[in-house]
């Protein structure tokens, strides 16, 4: 503990020195400014000589004197500045570890190896600091790069055939939530819930009847990814995140995933539709799969085609049909 | 884990087991199924001579579930455990004793067709082959009633007339409940019992 | 003391000021009480030497300077009344001199300045004369020498004392900082005392590593002599930030850990023999921002650096061990491990090279042009950490008789009747293969880069339909996807093509709007060809939609029509449309040229009644398209070729609109 005190005292010393140094610097700087305020004064001794012819010479002489004094003052400033700088360099030793306060003494515990309190504390502080730092950086970055693409849409529509550019809709989060709620109420035999939401991005979990589970990644209301999985497949990874990237182990689910992605393409290229329409259409389309295992193909009348049920649903009239049976 | 249907292939007259197996597998391969390794199901039966009311206990190992062991009592209690079960049972030798000739197994080829899993096996007691089993599993669906249409269609094309005309009762224990391996094991035990009976009858 | 006449003082009694005996610390003064009259009398009486001869008070004063003042003072010590006597004597002398001066001044007033006056008449004159001529100089020098000597001695004592004080002070402060530094070191690193020594450990063992290197270091208290000398390595360390605080602690790490190390991962294009992408991985890079600051003492830097060396080596050791064990992992050539380098060709002509760099000097700043592959950097780091934590956090067996080291999922696998596929999937997820991850990631990276480049080339090459790529935000280390939208500017509502490009490590999967999916190889020409045909079919589709909205009738569409003997055309799509009254037919062919852009050829056929004055100059007879021979007779009449550059419009579709609208009225 006495070390700490000594350290603190030393630091205080440095501090007071630095303060005096700074004051000194300020006074010398003030001198300089005073001098400059007074400007070039004719010398008192030569005041008596009011010779007109010699005024130019005297001014030159005065100027020289003035410059000399100015230089002296500046040198003084420089000296003091160097002094202060030196002080500043001395004043560093306290800030290198997170300020743990009295808990820093935990490290002295002889059974620290068994008991990781100190380590945890240090780690916590570090993470906290980092979090803080990153958050600050992130905020500053976000402030500089605001996405305002929606403004572009204002200019469009002047021409008859010109459609709105592809939508990166910047909808408020509340609207998106409301839309999702409304949609989930409209669906039958299908339950929808939001698994994760971070900012604009949501991961929606959709259970279609007794057939499969769909994971939809939404950014605002734009559909980024659709993944179809069997009912008994794992969608949550060990670290409690949603598994977005491992394909289903069932062939039919993989194919439906592909079809669903195509459906997204199809529905999102529809013209002049409100932003929630692609999602709405997709949900209705997915809902038509609730009879995947029960219904036979409407074209050939059979259940199976090469070991697969009628996987295809048309985007306009979603009736069951084999991949190979569709026109 | 999908819906599984198991049945015994009744050989036509004048065909031995080898011929029948070849016939069915060529049929399966014609459908477009790919070979996907071998499979094995073993069943060992135990009884408890000291307890008068005790039912027979079947201990089943299925290569489809390599980490698990299934224990099935005759009247229906069902247990899923890890591989230590057989060691545990041997500790309980005083209570549960292995039945004489109670060991029966089923080995054969495994086929994959789309999401279907087709297993053709030879059932044998000891060293002698007794019969042929056909197993059909549809993995993506877990409700037997939903996918029965598809399964029966597939069965039609594999075993023809021997396919059941409607959803067998042993595939839907309590109406709409999810399918579980318990049903698979029950079917196996039933089939094994049937084969034993027919062998005895001969 | 000088020759100047002393000031005139005739006071005979000293001032009765009380003397100060001492001044206390609080500033209070203690006085010596003055003697009372009787006391002073006895005191004075005691001092009288009655034996001594009673000298006459009066001394000869004819000559002003007969007796020296010094002598008088000397005598004063012997006789109590001396002081008074001297004063009186002095005043007498003064008086005498004064009278002399007055008399001279009175008798002979002159112009000459008084001081240097010299009265020449009657022997009476006045001059200066020093009181004592011989004795003074010698005495002064002697005094100076003695003073000097005394001062010298005193200063010597003072100096030695100050020196000793200084030493003691510095000693204590040094000791102090040593301990506080040790305390700081203890806060950051693991140290323990072994006998006389203080040993520490910087390996990752406590984090779960099983690398063979112990990574121990020793903490040494710096002696005074070597406190300022840094060896080359330390100088290198402090080069970037010169003002490292001095510290009384020195750490000694084994010599193989003294250096700068990093792991470089490069994807090389062998055909051009240059690195496409590279990244160097070192712990210090990652930790730099968060952990260290410019004020870190030298020992911390030495230890951090050593730890970094250890980290890089461990990572490389794992990689090379796995690389040796599994020779190929879907790579174009086997993995070769030579010395500190692992190389393999992930694709033909594309090499992945992992290198362990180690140098004693500070590495130069890497080339900023080569953007680093942050994801690979991150993933390798992550993998190692996961490996560590997996080793460290073994979930307890449950039940207690079960085998150790199983995860919860593995324990539940049996009871939850996991099937073969499920078990295989979990096993695949839980095994961490560093090489595998590295290779898949770099493959995916390379493929993605190719897709990006192709899209870029495509949008540059075709100015006509706009190609717009939207990269999905849902992407992982091994999968990413992009949505391509193709549309003609001004005609977006007519038709829009959209495809989803899913980039995987080994293939590129393309999903079309009509729900057909294609799997392309990673060869960029494949992708380019596909994109070109996509653009061509898009143009044809737009023409169809456009003609329908303008009231034309579709006669024939063929995305792949016969080419005949035209070697420079890869594919030709054609559309045949006719106006609703059947007067005009237009045939459009869309040719994908080998190694070039898409060419459009259009032919128009009229009935004779049709007025063609509107389009004068935009059409000409096609010499190649002679209808002389009989086999072309069923085509029904003369076909004119449209001169595209002559038509009004910015791009193909706009020109088409002009053509179609001007043909119908």
Tab-separated table of N, CA, C and O in Angstrom, chain C residues 237-316:
chain	number	residue	atom	x	y	z
C	237	UNK	N	12.512	-3.428	-30.538
C	237	UNK	CA	11.181	-3.389	-29.936
C	237	UNK	C	10.725	-1.969	-29.685
C	237	UNK	O	9.561	-1.641	-29.811
C	238	UNK	N	11.686	-1.146	-29.285
C	238	UNK	CA	11.299	0.202	-28.883
C	238	UNK	C	11.436	1.201	-30.010
C	238	UNK	O	11.321	2.384	-29.800
C	239	UNK	N	11.713	0.676	-31.203
C	239	UNK	CA	11.985	1.598	-32.295
C	239	UNK	C	10.775	2.461	-32.627
C	239	UNK	O	10.883	3.656	-32.873
C	240	UNK	N	9.640	1.829	-32.599
C	240	UNK	CA	8.458	2.566	-33.041
C	240	UNK	C	8.045	3.618	-32.035
C	240	UNK	O	7.603	4.692	-32.389
C	241	UNK	N	8.187	3.295	-30.787
C	241	UNK	CA	7.811	4.271	-29.762
C	241	UNK	C	9.015	4.475	-28.864
C	241	UNK	O	9.251	3.709	-27.945
C	242	UNK	N	9.777	5.492	-29.141
C	242	UNK	CA	11.063	5.628	-28.477
C	242	UNK	C	10.974	5.918	-26.979
C	242	UNK	O	11.853	5.543	-26.237
C	243	UNK	N	9.940	6.585	-26.556
C	243	UNK	CA	9.947	6.991	-25.149
C	243	UNK	C	9.298	5.951	-24.255
C	243	UNK	O	8.249	6.146	-23.667
C	244	UNK	N	9.973	4.799	-24.185
C	244	UNK	CA	9.498	3.760	-23.289
C	244	UNK	C	9.945	4.117	-21.883
C	244	UNK	O	11.092	4.490	-21.676
C	245	UNK	N	9.046	4.057	-20.949
C	245	UNK	CA	9.474	4.350	-19.594
C	245	UNK	C	10.522	3.355	-19.116
C	245	UNK	O	10.436	2.158	-19.399
C	246	UNK	N	11.497	3.871	-18.422
C	246	UNK	CA	12.537	2.973	-17.912
C	246	UNK	C	11.959	2.165	-16.778
C	246	UNK	O	11.087	2.610	-16.051
C	247	UNK	N	12.462	0.979	-16.651
C	247	UNK	CA	11.946	0.200	-15.553
C	247	UNK	C	13.078	-0.591	-14.931
C	247	UNK	O	14.032	-0.970	-15.610
C	248	UNK	N	12.991	-0.800	-13.657
C	248	UNK	CA	14.072	-1.509	-12.972
C	248	UNK	C	13.966	-3.018	-13.139
C	248	UNK	O	14.713	-3.738	-12.520
C	249	UNK	N	13.031	-3.462	-13.977
C	249	UNK	CA	12.843	-4.899	-14.135
C	249	UNK	C	13.300	-5.323	-15.511
C	249	UNK	O	13.091	-4.620	-16.499
C	250	UNK	N	13.918	-6.454	-15.541
C	250	UNK	CA	14.337	-6.996	-16.832
C	250	UNK	C	13.809	-8.420	-16.878
C	250	UNK	O	13.874	-9.134	-15.873
C	251	UNK	N	13.248	-8.797	-18.026
C	251	UNK	CA	12.774	-10.171	-18.128
C	251	UNK	C	13.654	-10.909	-19.109
C	251	UNK	O	14.106	-10.350	-20.098
C	252	UNK	N	13.914	-12.151	-18.790
C	252	UNK	CA	14.761	-12.963	-19.660
C	252	UNK	C	13.907	-14.088	-20.210
C	252	UNK	O	13.394	-14.918	-19.455
C	253	UNK	N	13.706	-14.079	-21.533
C	253	UNK	CA	12.981	-15.180	-22.152
C	253	UNK	C	13.987	-15.981	-22.958
C	253	UNK	O	15.050	-15.474	-23.299
C	254	UNK	N	13.634	-17.229	-23.244
C	254	UNK	CA	14.594	-18.047	-23.975
C	254	UNK	C	14.788	-17.450	-25.362
C	254	UNK	O	13.888	-16.818	-25.925
C	255	UNK	N	15.955	-17.673	-25.917
C	255	UNK	CA	16.372	-16.914	-27.098
C	255	UNK	C	15.483	-17.211	-28.308
C	255	UNK	O	15.337	-16.376	-29.190
C	256	UNK	N	14.851	-18.392	-28.333
C	256	UNK	CA	14.029	-18.683	-29.514
C	256	UNK	C	12.720	-17.923	-29.481
C	256	UNK	O	11.977	-17.922	-30.458
C	257	UNK	N	12.416	-17.309	-28.358
C	257	UNK	CA	11.193	-16.519	-28.304
C	257	UNK	C	11.477	-15.041	-28.485
C	257	UNK	O	10.574	-14.212	-28.436
C	258	UNK	N	12.758	-14.739	-28.623
C	258	UNK	CA	13.094	-13.330	-28.824
C	258	UNK	C	13.069	-13.039	-30.309
C	258	UNK	O	13.995	-13.397	-31.028
C	259	UNK	N	12.032	-12.412	-30.761
C	259	UNK	CA	11.957	-12.116	-32.181
C	259	UNK	C	10.544	-11.727	-32.540
C	259	UNK	O	9.664	-11.645	-31.691
C	260	UNK	N	10.354	-11.480	-33.798
C	260	UNK	CA	9.053	-11.065	-34.294
C	260	UNK	C	8.536	-12.163	-35.197
C	260	UNK	O	9.221	-12.580	-36.117
C	261	UNK	N	7.346	-12.602	-34.922
C	261	UNK	CA	6.833	-13.731	-35.669
C	261	UNK	C	5.448	-13.425	-36.181
C	261	UNK	O	4.703	-12.666	-35.569
C	262	UNK	N	5.141	-13.989	-37.314
C	262	UNK	CA	3.770	-13.885	-37.797
C	262	UNK	C	3.514	-15.030	-38.754
C	262	UNK	O	4.440	-15.657	-39.262
C	263	UNK	N	2.245	-15.289	-38.961
C	263	UNK	CA	1.851	-16.369	-39.841
C	263	UNK	C	1.256	-15.725	-41.077
C	263	UNK	O	0.315	-14.957	-40.975
C	264	UNK	N	1.831	-16.011	-42.230
C	264	UNK	CA	1.293	-15.361	-43.415
C	264	UNK	C	0.520	-16.372	-44.249
C	264	UNK	O	0.988	-17.481	-44.484
C	265	UNK	N	-0.666	-15.994	-44.627
C	265	UNK	CA	-1.498	-16.838	-45.482
C	265	UNK	C	-1.639	-16.111	-46.810
C	265	UNK	O	-2.085	-14.976	-46.851
C	266	UNK	N	-1.227	-16.775	-47.862
C	266	UNK	CA	-1.271	-16.115	-49.160
C	266	UNK	C	-2.019	-16.981	-50.150
C	266	UNK	O	-1.868	-18.197	-50.153
C	267	UNK	N	-2.795	-16.330	-50.969
C	267	UNK	CA	-3.391	-17.017	-52.111
C	267	UNK	C	-2.659	-16.504	-53.332
C	267	UNK	O	-2.694	-15.316	-53.637
C	268	UNK	N	-1.940	-17.412	-53.991
C	268	UNK	CA	-1.064	-16.991	-55.073
C	268	UNK	C	-1.655	-17.402	-56.413
C	268	UNK	O	-2.187	-18.494	-56.550
C	269	UNK	N	-1.538	-16.514	-57.360
C	269	UNK	CA	-1.870	-16.876	-58.728
C	269	UNK	C	-0.575	-17.320	-59.397
C	269	UNK	O	0.312	-16.513	-59.640
C	270	UNK	N	-0.474	-18.613	-59.660
C	270	UNK	CA	0.801	-19.123	-60.150
C	270	UNK	C	1.084	-18.678	-61.580
C	270	UNK	O	2.228	-18.569	-61.981
C	271	UNK	N	0.019	-18.421	-62.340
C	271	UNK	CA	0.252	-18.039	-63.722
C	271	UNK	C	0.895	-16.657	-63.794
C	271	UNK	O	1.677	-16.368	-64.678
C	272	UNK	N	0.545	-15.808	-62.842
C	272	UNK	CA	1.172	-14.488	-62.835
C	272	UNK	C	2.267	-14.396	-61.790
C	272	UNK	O	2.972	-13.405	-61.698
C	273	UNK	N	2.371	-15.422	-60.978
C	273	UNK	CA	3.377	-15.471	-59.927
C	273	UNK	C	3.275	-14.262	-58.993
C	273	UNK	O	4.254	-13.581	-58.714
C	274	UNK	N	2.089	-13.992	-58.571
C	274	UNK	CA	1.951	-12.925	-57.572
C	274	UNK	C	0.822	-13.293	-56.630
C	274	UNK	O	-0.061	-14.065	-56.963
C	275	UNK	N	0.913	-12.697	-55.485
C	275	UNK	CA	-0.093	-12.994	-54.486
C	275	UNK	C	-1.369	-12.228	-54.809
C	275	UNK	O	-1.339	-11.025	-55.023
C	276	UNK	N	-2.470	-12.953	-54.893
C	276	UNK	CA	-3.749	-12.281	-55.091
C	276	UNK	C	-4.155	-11.625	-53.787
C	276	UNK	O	-4.477	-10.463	-53.710
C	277	UNK	N	-4.103	-12.423	-52.775
C	277	UNK	CA	-4.478	-11.903	-51.472
C	277	UNK	C	-3.525	-12.508	-50.462
C	277	UNK	O	-3.048	-13.620	-50.619
C	278	UNK	N	-3.274	-11.763	-49.446
C	278	UNK	CA	-2.450	-12.338	-48.411
C	278	UNK	C	-2.854	-11.717	-47.099
C	278	UNK	O	-3.424	-10.639	-47.040
C	279	UNK	N	-2.574	-12.442	-46.055
C	279	UNK	CA	-2.756	-11.824	-44.762
C	279	UNK	C	-1.693	-12.357	-43.843
C	279	UNK	O	-1.220	-13.479	-44.005
C	280	UNK	N	-1.265	-11.542	-42.953
C	280	UNK	CA	-0.347	-12.031	-41.938
C	280	UNK	C	-1.079	-11.984	-40.626
C	280	UNK	O	-1.799	-11.050	-40.326
C	281	UNK	N	-0.877	-13.029	-39.904
C	281	UNK	CA	-1.616	-13.171	-38.660
C	281	UNK	C	-0.627	-13.143	-37.517
C	281	UNK	O	0.334	-13.900	-37.505
C	282	UNK	N	-0.810	-12.262	-36.626
C	282	UNK	CA	-0.035	-12.358	-35.402
C	282	UNK	C	-0.884	-11.806	-34.281
C	282	UNK	O	-1.749	-10.965	-34.477
C	283	UNK	N	-0.610	-12.338	-33.127
C	283	UNK	CA	-1.419	-11.994	-31.967
C	283	UNK	C	-1.360	-10.503	-31.714
C	283	UNK	O	-2.340	-9.873	-31.367
C	284	UNK	N	-0.166	-9.950	-31.921
C	284	UNK	CA	0.006	-8.542	-31.574
C	284	UNK	C	-0.880	-7.659	-32.441
C	284	UNK	O	-1.355	-6.625	-32.001
C	285	UNK	N	-1.105	-8.095	-33.688
C	285	UNK	CA	-1.983	-7.319	-34.555
C	285	UNK	C	-3.362	-7.189	-33.947
C	285	UNK	O	-3.961	-6.125	-33.947
C	286	UNK	N	-3.812	-8.326	-33.456
C	286	UNK	CA	-5.178	-8.359	-32.981
C	286	UNK	C	-5.278	-7.665	-31.629
C	286	UNK	O	-6.208	-6.947	-31.337
C	287	UNK	N	-4.251	-7.899	-30.817
C	287	UNK	CA	-4.325	-7.364	-29.472
C	287	UNK	C	-3.920	-5.906	-29.432
C	287	UNK	O	-4.249	-5.211	-28.488
C	288	UNK	N	-3.197	-5.482	-30.434
C	288	UNK	CA	-2.583	-4.168	-30.391
C	288	UNK	C	-3.531	-3.096	-29.907
C	288	UNK	O	-3.236	-2.344	-28.996
C	289	UNK	N	-4.661	-3.075	-30.547
C	289	UNK	CA	-5.569	-1.976	-30.280
C	289	UNK	C	-6.079	-2.014	-28.849
C	289	UNK	O	-6.205	-0.992	-28.200
C	290	UNK	N	-6.355	-3.221	-28.393
C	290	UNK	CA	-7.051	-3.298	-27.123
C	290	UNK	C	-6.113	-3.374	-25.918
C	290	UNK	O	-6.379	-2.779	-24.887
C	291	UNK	N	-5.034	-4.096	-26.076
C	291	UNK	CA	-4.256	-4.427	-24.898
C	291	UNK	C	-3.113	-3.459	-24.616
C	291	UNK	O	-2.928	-3.000	-23.505
C	292	UNK	N	-2.334	-3.185	-25.621
C	292	UNK	CA	-1.087	-2.506	-25.314
C	292	UNK	C	-1.206	-1.028	-25.629
C	292	UNK	O	-2.022	-0.592	-26.415
C	293	UNK	N	-0.380	-0.277	-25.013
C	293	UNK	CA	-0.340	1.141	-25.300
C	293	UNK	C	1.117	1.538	-25.429
C	293	UNK	O	2.016	0.752	-25.168
C	294	UNK	N	1.329	2.766	-25.843
C	294	UNK	CA	2.689	3.215	-26.071
C	294	UNK	C	3.462	3.305	-24.761
C	294	UNK	O	4.681	3.336	-24.765
C	295	UNK	N	2.740	3.302	-23.664
C	295	UNK	CA	3.423	3.492	-22.400
C	295	UNK	C	3.805	2.184	-21.733
C	295	UNK	O	4.255	2.178	-20.595
C	296	UNK	N	3.567	1.104	-22.416
C	296	UNK	CA	3.897	-0.166	-21.808
C	296	UNK	C	5.385	-0.259	-21.552
C	296	UNK	O	6.189	0.112	-22.404
C	297	UNK	N	5.742	-0.745	-20.414
C	297	UNK	CA	7.171	-0.900	-20.149
C	297	UNK	C	7.781	-1.963	-21.050
C	297	UNK	O	7.064	-2.767	-21.666
C	298	UNK	N	9.078	-1.937	-21.086
C	298	UNK	CA	9.791	-2.814	-22.018
C	298	UNK	C	9.505	-4.280	-21.737
C	298	UNK	O	9.310	-5.070	-22.654
C	299	UNK	N	9.475	-4.621	-20.447
C	299	UNK	CA	9.274	-6.041	-20.140
C	299	UNK	C	7.963	-6.543	-20.691
C	299	UNK	O	7.855	-7.670	-21.170
C	300	UNK	N	6.949	-5.680	-20.664
C	300	UNK	CA	5.651	-6.125	-21.168
C	300	UNK	C	5.736	-6.409	-22.659
C	300	UNK	O	5.163	-7.373	-23.153
C	301	UNK	N	6.450	-5.554	-23.334
C	301	UNK	CA	6.568	-5.766	-24.787
C	301	UNK	C	7.331	-7.038	-25.090
C	301	UNK	O	6.970	-7.791	-25.991
C	302	UNK	N	8.409	-7.239	-24.347
C	302	UNK	CA	9.196	-8.451	-24.576
C	302	UNK	C	8.320	-9.673	-24.381
C	302	UNK	O	8.294	-10.592	-25.208
C	303	UNK	N	7.537	-9.654	-23.320
C	303	UNK	CA	6.709	-10.822	-23.020
C	303	UNK	C	5.606	-10.987	-24.056
C	303	UNK	O	5.324	-12.095	-24.501
C	304	UNK	N	5.004	-9.870	-24.442
C	304	UNK	CA	3.932	-9.950	-25.446
C	304	UNK	C	4.477	-10.526	-26.735
C	304	UNK	O	3.852	-11.384	-27.368
C	305	UNK	N	5.622	-10.044	-27.101
C	305	UNK	CA	6.224	-10.522	-28.340
C	305	UNK	C	6.525	-12.005	-28.261
C	305	UNK	O	6.266	-12.752	-29.199
C	306	UNK	N	7.059	-12.402	-27.131
C	306	UNK	CA	7.387	-13.816	-26.967
C	306	UNK	C	6.124	-14.651	-27.043
C	306	UNK	O	6.094	-15.716	-27.665
C	307	UNK	N	5.061	-14.126	-26.458
C	307	UNK	CA	3.810	-14.868	-26.484
C	307	UNK	C	3.280	-14.979	-27.907
C	307	UNK	O	2.746	-16.006	-28.303
C	308	UNK	N	3.476	-13.911	-28.639
C	308	UNK	CA	3.049	-13.927	-30.029
C	308	UNK	C	3.807	-14.979	-30.823
C	308	UNK	O	3.233	-15.717	-31.620
C	309	UNK	N	5.119	-15.033	-30.584
C	309	UNK	CA	5.918	-16.045	-31.268
C	309	UNK	C	5.371	-17.425	-30.954
C	309	UNK	O	5.174	-18.271	-31.830
C	310	UNK	N	5.059	-17.614	-29.697
C	310	UNK	CA	4.554	-18.904	-29.255
C	310	UNK	C	3.227	-19.226	-29.935
C	310	UNK	O	2.997	-20.343	-30.397
C	311	UNK	N	2.392	-18.223	-30.009
C	311	UNK	CA	1.067	-18.390	-30.614
C	311	UNK	C	1.194	-18.801	-32.075
C	311	UNK	O	0.576	-19.759	-32.520
C	312	UNK	N	2.023	-18.048	-32.805
C	312	UNK	CA	2.185	-18.350	-34.226
C	312	UNK	C	2.730	-19.740	-34.413
C	312	UNK	O	2.294	-20.495	-35.274
C	313	UNK	N	3.694	-20.094	-33.575
C	313	UNK	CA	4.295	-21.400	-33.735
C	313	UNK	C	3.294	-22.499	-33.448
C	313	UNK	O	3.254	-23.512	-34.135
C	314	UNK	N	2.510	-22.299	-32.417
C	314	UNK	CA	1.544	-23.343	-32.074
C	314	UNK	C	0.539	-23.533	-33.203
C	314	UNK	O	0.219	-24.642	-33.607
C	315	UNK	N	0.047	-22.400	-33.721
C	315	UNK	CA	-0.935	-22.470	-34.804
C	315	UNK	C	-0.334	-23.173	-36.006
C	315	UNK	O	-0.962	-24.047	-36.614
C	316	UNK	N	0.899	-22.798	-36.307
C	316	UNK	CA	1.533	-23.406	-37.469
C	316	UNK	C	1.768	-24.893	-37.220
C	316	UNK	O	1.593	-25.711	-38.119
